[in-house]
Short mmCIF file of C-alpha atoms in Angstrom, two decimals:
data_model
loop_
_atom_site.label_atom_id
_atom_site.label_comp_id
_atom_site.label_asym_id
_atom_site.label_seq_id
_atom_site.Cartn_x
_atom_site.Cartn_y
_atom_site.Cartn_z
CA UNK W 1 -66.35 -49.24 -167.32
CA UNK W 2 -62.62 -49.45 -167.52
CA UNK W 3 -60.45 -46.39 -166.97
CA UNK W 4 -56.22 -46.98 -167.13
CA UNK W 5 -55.31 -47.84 -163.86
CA UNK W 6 -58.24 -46.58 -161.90
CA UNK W 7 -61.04 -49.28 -160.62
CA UNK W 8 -64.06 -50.41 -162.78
CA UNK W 9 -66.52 -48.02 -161.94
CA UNK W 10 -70.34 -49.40 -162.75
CA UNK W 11 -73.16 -47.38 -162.56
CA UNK W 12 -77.20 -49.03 -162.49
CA UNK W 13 -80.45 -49.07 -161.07
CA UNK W 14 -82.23 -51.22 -158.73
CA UNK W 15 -84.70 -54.25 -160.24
CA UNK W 16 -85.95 -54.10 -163.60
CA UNK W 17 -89.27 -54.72 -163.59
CA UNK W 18 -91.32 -51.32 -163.00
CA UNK W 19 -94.17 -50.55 -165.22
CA UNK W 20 -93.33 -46.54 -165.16
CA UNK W 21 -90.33 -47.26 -167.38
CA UNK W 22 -92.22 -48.87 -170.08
CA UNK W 23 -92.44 -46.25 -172.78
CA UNK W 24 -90.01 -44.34 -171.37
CA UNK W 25 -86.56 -45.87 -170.24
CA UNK W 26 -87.86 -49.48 -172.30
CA UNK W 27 -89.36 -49.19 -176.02
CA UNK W 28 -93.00 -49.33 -176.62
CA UNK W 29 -94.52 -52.82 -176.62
CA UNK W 30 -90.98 -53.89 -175.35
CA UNK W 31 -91.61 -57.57 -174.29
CA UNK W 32 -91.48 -57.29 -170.45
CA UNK W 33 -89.59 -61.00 -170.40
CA UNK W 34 -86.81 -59.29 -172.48
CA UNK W 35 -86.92 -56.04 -170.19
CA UNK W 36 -83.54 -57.65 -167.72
CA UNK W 37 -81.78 -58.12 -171.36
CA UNK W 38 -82.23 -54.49 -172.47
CA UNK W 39 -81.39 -53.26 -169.51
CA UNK W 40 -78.09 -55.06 -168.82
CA UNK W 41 -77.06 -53.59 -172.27
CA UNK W 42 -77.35 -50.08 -171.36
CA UNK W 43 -76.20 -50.32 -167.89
CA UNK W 44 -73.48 -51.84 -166.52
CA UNK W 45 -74.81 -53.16 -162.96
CA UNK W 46 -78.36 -54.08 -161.56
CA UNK W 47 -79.01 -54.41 -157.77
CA UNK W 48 -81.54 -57.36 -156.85
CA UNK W 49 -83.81 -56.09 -154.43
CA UNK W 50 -86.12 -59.00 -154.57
CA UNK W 51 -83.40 -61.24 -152.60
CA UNK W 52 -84.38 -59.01 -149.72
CA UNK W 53 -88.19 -60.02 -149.04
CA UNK W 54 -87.78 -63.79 -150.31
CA UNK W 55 -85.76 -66.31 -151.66
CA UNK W 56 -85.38 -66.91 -155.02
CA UNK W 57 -84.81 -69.92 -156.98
CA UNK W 58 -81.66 -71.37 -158.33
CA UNK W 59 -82.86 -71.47 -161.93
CA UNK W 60 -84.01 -67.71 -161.64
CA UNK W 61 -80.16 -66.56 -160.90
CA UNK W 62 -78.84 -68.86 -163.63
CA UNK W 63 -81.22 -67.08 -166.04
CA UNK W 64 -80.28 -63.57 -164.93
CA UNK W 65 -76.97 -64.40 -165.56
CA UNK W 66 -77.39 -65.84 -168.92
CA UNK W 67 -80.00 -63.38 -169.75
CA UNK W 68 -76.83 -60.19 -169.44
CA UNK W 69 -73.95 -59.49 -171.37
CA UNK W 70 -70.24 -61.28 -170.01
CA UNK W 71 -69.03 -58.07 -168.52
CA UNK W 72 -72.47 -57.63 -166.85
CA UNK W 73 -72.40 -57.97 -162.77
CA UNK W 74 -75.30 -57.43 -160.24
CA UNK W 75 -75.37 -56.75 -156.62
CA UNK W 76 -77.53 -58.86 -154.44
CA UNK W 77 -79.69 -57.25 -151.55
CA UNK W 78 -79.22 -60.06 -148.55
CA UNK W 79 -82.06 -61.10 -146.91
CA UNK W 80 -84.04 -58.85 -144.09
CA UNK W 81 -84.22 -62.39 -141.97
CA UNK W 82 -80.30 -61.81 -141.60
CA UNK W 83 -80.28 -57.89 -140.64
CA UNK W 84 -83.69 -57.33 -139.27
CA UNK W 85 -82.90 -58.90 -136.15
CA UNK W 86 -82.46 -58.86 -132.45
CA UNK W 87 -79.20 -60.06 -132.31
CA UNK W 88 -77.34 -59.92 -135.44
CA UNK W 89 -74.51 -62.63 -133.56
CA UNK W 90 -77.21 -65.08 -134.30
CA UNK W 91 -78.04 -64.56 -137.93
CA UNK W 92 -75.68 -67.17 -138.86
CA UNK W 93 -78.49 -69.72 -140.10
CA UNK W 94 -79.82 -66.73 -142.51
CA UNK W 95 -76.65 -66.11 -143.86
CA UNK W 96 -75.61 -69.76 -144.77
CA UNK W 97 -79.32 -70.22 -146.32
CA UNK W 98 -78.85 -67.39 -148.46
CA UNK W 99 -75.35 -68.52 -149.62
CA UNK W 100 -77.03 -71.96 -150.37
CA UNK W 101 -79.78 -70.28 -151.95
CA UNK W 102 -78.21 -70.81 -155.55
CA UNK W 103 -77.20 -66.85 -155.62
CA UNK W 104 -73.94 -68.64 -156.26
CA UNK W 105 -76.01 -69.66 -159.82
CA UNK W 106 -74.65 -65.87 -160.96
CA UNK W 107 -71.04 -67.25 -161.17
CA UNK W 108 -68.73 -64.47 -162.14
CA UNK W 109 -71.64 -62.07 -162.58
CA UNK W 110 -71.67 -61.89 -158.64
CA UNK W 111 -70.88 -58.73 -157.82
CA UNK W 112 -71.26 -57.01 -154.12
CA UNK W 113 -73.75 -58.57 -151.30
CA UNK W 114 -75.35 -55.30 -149.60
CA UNK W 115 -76.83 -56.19 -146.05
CA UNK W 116 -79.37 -53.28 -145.12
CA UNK W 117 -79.95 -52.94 -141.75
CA UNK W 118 -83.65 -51.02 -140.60
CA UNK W 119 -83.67 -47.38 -140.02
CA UNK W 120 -84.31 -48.66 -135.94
CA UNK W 121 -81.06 -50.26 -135.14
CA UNK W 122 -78.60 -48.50 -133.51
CA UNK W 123 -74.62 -49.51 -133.14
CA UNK W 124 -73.74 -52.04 -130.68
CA UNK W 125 -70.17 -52.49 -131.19
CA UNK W 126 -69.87 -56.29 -129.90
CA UNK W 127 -73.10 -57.51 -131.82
CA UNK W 128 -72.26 -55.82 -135.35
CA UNK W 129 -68.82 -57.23 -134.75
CA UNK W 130 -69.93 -60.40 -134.50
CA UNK W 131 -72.10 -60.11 -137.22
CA UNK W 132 -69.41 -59.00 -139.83
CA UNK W 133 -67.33 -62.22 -138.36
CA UNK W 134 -69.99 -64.38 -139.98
CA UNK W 135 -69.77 -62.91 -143.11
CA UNK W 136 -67.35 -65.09 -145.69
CA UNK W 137 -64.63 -64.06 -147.54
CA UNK W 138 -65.86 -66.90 -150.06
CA UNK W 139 -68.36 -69.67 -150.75
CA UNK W 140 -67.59 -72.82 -153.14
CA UNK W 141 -64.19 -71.02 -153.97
CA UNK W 142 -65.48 -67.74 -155.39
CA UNK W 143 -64.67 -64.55 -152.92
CA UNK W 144 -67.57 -62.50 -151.73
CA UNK W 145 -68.06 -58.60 -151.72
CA UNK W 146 -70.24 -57.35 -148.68
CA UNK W 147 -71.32 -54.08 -148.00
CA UNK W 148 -73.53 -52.98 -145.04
CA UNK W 149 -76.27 -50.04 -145.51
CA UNK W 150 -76.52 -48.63 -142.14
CA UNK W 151 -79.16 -45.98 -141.62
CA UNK W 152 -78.91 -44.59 -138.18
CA UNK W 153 -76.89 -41.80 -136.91
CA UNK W 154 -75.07 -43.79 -134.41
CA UNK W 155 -73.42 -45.11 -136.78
CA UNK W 156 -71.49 -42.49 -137.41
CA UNK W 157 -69.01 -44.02 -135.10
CA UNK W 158 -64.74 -44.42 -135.60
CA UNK W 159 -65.18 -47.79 -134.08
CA UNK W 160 -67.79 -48.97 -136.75
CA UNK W 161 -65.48 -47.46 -139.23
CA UNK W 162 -62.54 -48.98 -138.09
CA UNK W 163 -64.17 -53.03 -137.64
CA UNK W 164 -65.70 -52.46 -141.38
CA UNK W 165 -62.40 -51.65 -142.68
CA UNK W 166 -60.70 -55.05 -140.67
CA UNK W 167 -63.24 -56.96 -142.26
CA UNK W 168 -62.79 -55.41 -145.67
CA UNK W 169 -66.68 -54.84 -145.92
CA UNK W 170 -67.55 -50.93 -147.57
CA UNK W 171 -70.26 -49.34 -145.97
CA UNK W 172 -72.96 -48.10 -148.18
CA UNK W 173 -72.44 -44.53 -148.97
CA UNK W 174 -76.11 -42.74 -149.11
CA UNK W 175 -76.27 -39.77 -151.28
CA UNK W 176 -78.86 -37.10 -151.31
CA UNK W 177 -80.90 -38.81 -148.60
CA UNK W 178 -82.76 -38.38 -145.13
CA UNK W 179 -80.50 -41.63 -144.22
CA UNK W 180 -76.65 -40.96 -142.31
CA UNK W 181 -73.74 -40.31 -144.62
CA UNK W 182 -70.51 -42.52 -143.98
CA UNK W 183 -68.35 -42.01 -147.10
CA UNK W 184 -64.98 -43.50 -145.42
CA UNK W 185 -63.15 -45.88 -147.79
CA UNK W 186 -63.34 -49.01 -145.69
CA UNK W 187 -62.73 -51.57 -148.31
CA UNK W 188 -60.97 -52.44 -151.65
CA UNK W 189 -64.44 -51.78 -153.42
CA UNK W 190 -67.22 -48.74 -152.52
CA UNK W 191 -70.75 -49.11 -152.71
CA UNK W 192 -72.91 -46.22 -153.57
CA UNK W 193 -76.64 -45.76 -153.53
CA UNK W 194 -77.97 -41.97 -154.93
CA UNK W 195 -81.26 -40.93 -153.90
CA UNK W 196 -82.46 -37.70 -155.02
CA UNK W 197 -83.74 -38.28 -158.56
CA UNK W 198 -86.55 -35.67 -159.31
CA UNK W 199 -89.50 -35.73 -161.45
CA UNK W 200 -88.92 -31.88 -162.77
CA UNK W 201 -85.61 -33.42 -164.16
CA UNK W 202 -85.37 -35.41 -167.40
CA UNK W 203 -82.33 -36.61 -166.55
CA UNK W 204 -83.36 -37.15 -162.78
CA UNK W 205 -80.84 -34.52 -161.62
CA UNK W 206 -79.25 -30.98 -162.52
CA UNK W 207 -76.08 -31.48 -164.41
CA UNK W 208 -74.17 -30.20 -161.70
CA UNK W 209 -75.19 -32.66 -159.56
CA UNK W 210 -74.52 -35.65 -162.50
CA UNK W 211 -71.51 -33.89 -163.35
CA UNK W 212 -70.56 -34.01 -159.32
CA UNK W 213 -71.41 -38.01 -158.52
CA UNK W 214 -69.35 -38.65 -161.70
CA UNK W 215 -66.45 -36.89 -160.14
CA UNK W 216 -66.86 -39.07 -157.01
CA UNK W 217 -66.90 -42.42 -158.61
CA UNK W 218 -63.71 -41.06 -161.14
CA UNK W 219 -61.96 -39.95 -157.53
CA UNK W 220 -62.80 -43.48 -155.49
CA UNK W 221 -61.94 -45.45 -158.54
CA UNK W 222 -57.98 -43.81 -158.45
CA UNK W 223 -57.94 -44.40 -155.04
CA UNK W 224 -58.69 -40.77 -153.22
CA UNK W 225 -61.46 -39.87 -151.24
CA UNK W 226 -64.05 -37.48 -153.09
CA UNK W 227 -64.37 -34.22 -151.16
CA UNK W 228 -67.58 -32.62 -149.79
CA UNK W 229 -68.67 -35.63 -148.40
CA UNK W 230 -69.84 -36.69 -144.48
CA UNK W 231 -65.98 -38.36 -143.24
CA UNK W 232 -65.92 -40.24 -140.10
CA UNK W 233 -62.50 -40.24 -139.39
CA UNK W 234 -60.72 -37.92 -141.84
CA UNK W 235 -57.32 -39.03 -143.01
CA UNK W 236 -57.60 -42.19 -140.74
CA UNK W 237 -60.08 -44.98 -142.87
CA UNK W 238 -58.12 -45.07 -146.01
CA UNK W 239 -54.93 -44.56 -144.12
CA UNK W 240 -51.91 -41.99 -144.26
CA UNK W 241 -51.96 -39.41 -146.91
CA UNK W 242 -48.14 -40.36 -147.25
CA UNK W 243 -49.37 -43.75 -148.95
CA UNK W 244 -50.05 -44.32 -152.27
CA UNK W 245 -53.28 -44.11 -153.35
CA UNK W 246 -54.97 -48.15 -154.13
CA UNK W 247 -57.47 -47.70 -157.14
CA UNK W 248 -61.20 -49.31 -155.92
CA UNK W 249 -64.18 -50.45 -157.82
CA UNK W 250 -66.82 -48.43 -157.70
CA UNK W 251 -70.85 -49.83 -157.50
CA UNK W 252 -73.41 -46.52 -157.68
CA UNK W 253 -76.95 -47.57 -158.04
CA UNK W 254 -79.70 -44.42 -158.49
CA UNK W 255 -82.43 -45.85 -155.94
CA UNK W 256 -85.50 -44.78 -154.83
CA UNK W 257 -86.05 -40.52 -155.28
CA UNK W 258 -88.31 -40.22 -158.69
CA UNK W 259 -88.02 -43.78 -159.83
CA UNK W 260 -89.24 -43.12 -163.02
CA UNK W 261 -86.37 -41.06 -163.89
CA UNK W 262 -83.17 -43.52 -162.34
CA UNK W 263 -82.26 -45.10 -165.63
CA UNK W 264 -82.36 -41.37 -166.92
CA UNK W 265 -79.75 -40.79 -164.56
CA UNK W 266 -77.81 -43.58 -164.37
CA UNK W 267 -77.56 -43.23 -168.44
CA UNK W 268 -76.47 -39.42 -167.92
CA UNK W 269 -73.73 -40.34 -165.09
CA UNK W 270 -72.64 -43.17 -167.60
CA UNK W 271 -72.18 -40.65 -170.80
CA UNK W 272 -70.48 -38.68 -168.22
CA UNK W 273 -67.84 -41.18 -167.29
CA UNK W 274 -66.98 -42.23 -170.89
#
């Protein structure tokens, strides 16, 4: 989605493939080899969560990409061997074996790279540094989008804020979740991931709530900062109030909660936004 001036804003799910939305969210006796193509048609992002636990073959991105609409784009989860680590300075290996993985195969249907780091590791400012230095601005001539998904409070740091930003990487904001929120603008994109779908809701949330997380993806798309959220460094990540506000594009993927009802409420937060 396109709005004036303001950032794409694209809202979607993570993976596909879940037998709960048979019947529901995909048609009855919907074949399950056409389930990616449906989906991509109502949604306008998918993250790959597969990427995380294994690598996947070359011919299985170019079909994903040729499977989904031209204004389609998925994010990719990165591989646990690169975050799951003792020292993330040395996950250099991982991360050029991913990049040569054929990933690439998705072309212009590449959207953000999220690297999730386990609940267990804590900030160590020289290591995570170091770790965002490996990270490329661009492989084979197409430019890269990485976000990290930190999940520990000591995160919750200005000097984590402030390398992210350098490196033009967005950290992950977590909504409705057990997991640390850092909702400082940190890059020329933000990377959402909503998890508090319910099963008592048909649309996986209360319309406020839908009617709020719309709001937030209108307000990073023109460039502000929603309000109500968990700041780091108020004022100081996206820089002086005095400057003009730089429109982003916005990724917000419903995750985890009451899967069953996350294309619900991507669908509702979609209708919302036009």
């Amino acid at each position: 989605m396109q709005n004036g001036a303001a950032g794409a804003i694209r809202i979607g799910i993570g993976g596909w493939v879940y037998a709960p939305w048979r019947g529901a969210f995909y048609p009855e006796k919907h074949p399950t080899k056409r389930e990616l193509e449906y989906a991509s048609r109502r949604l306008g992002s998918i993250e790959i969560n597969g990427t995380f636990y294994r690598t996947q073959k070359p011919a299985s991105f170019a079909k994903w990409r040729d499977e989904t609409p031209d204004d389609f784009v998925f994010a990719v989860k990165a591989p646990r061997f690169a975050t799951h680590r003792t020292r993330l300075a040395e996950a250099d290996e991982s991360i050029e074996r991913f990049l040569a993985s054929g990933v690439l195969e998705l072309k212009e249907k590449l959207g953000p790279i999220n690297w999730q780091f386990p609940t267990s590791r804590s900030f160590d400012a020289a290591d995570f540094e170091e770790f965002l230095q490996l990270l490329p601005a661009s492989a084979d001539g197409r430019p890269l989008r990485h976000a990290v998904e930190v999940r520990h409070d000591s995160f919750r740091n200005a000097q984590f804020v402030a390398s992210a930003k350098a490196h033009d990487t967005a950290i992950v904001v977590a909504g409705d979740s057990e997991h640390p929120q850092i909702a400082d603008p940190t890059a020329s994109f933000v990377y959402v991931r909503i998890m508090g779908t319910r099963e008592d809701e048909p649309a996986g949330y209360p319309a406020s709530d839908l009617d709020r997380w719309a709001a937030c993806a209108q307000a990073w798309a023109s460039g502000a900062t929603p309000e109500g959220l968990d700041i780091v460094t108020p004022g100081g990540a996206s820089g002086a109030q005095s400057q003009p506000a730089t429109p982003r594009d916005v990724y917000l993927y419903v995750i985890s909660g009451c899967k069953a009802r996350n294309p619900a409420a991507a669908m509702a937060l979609i209708e919302r936004l036009g």
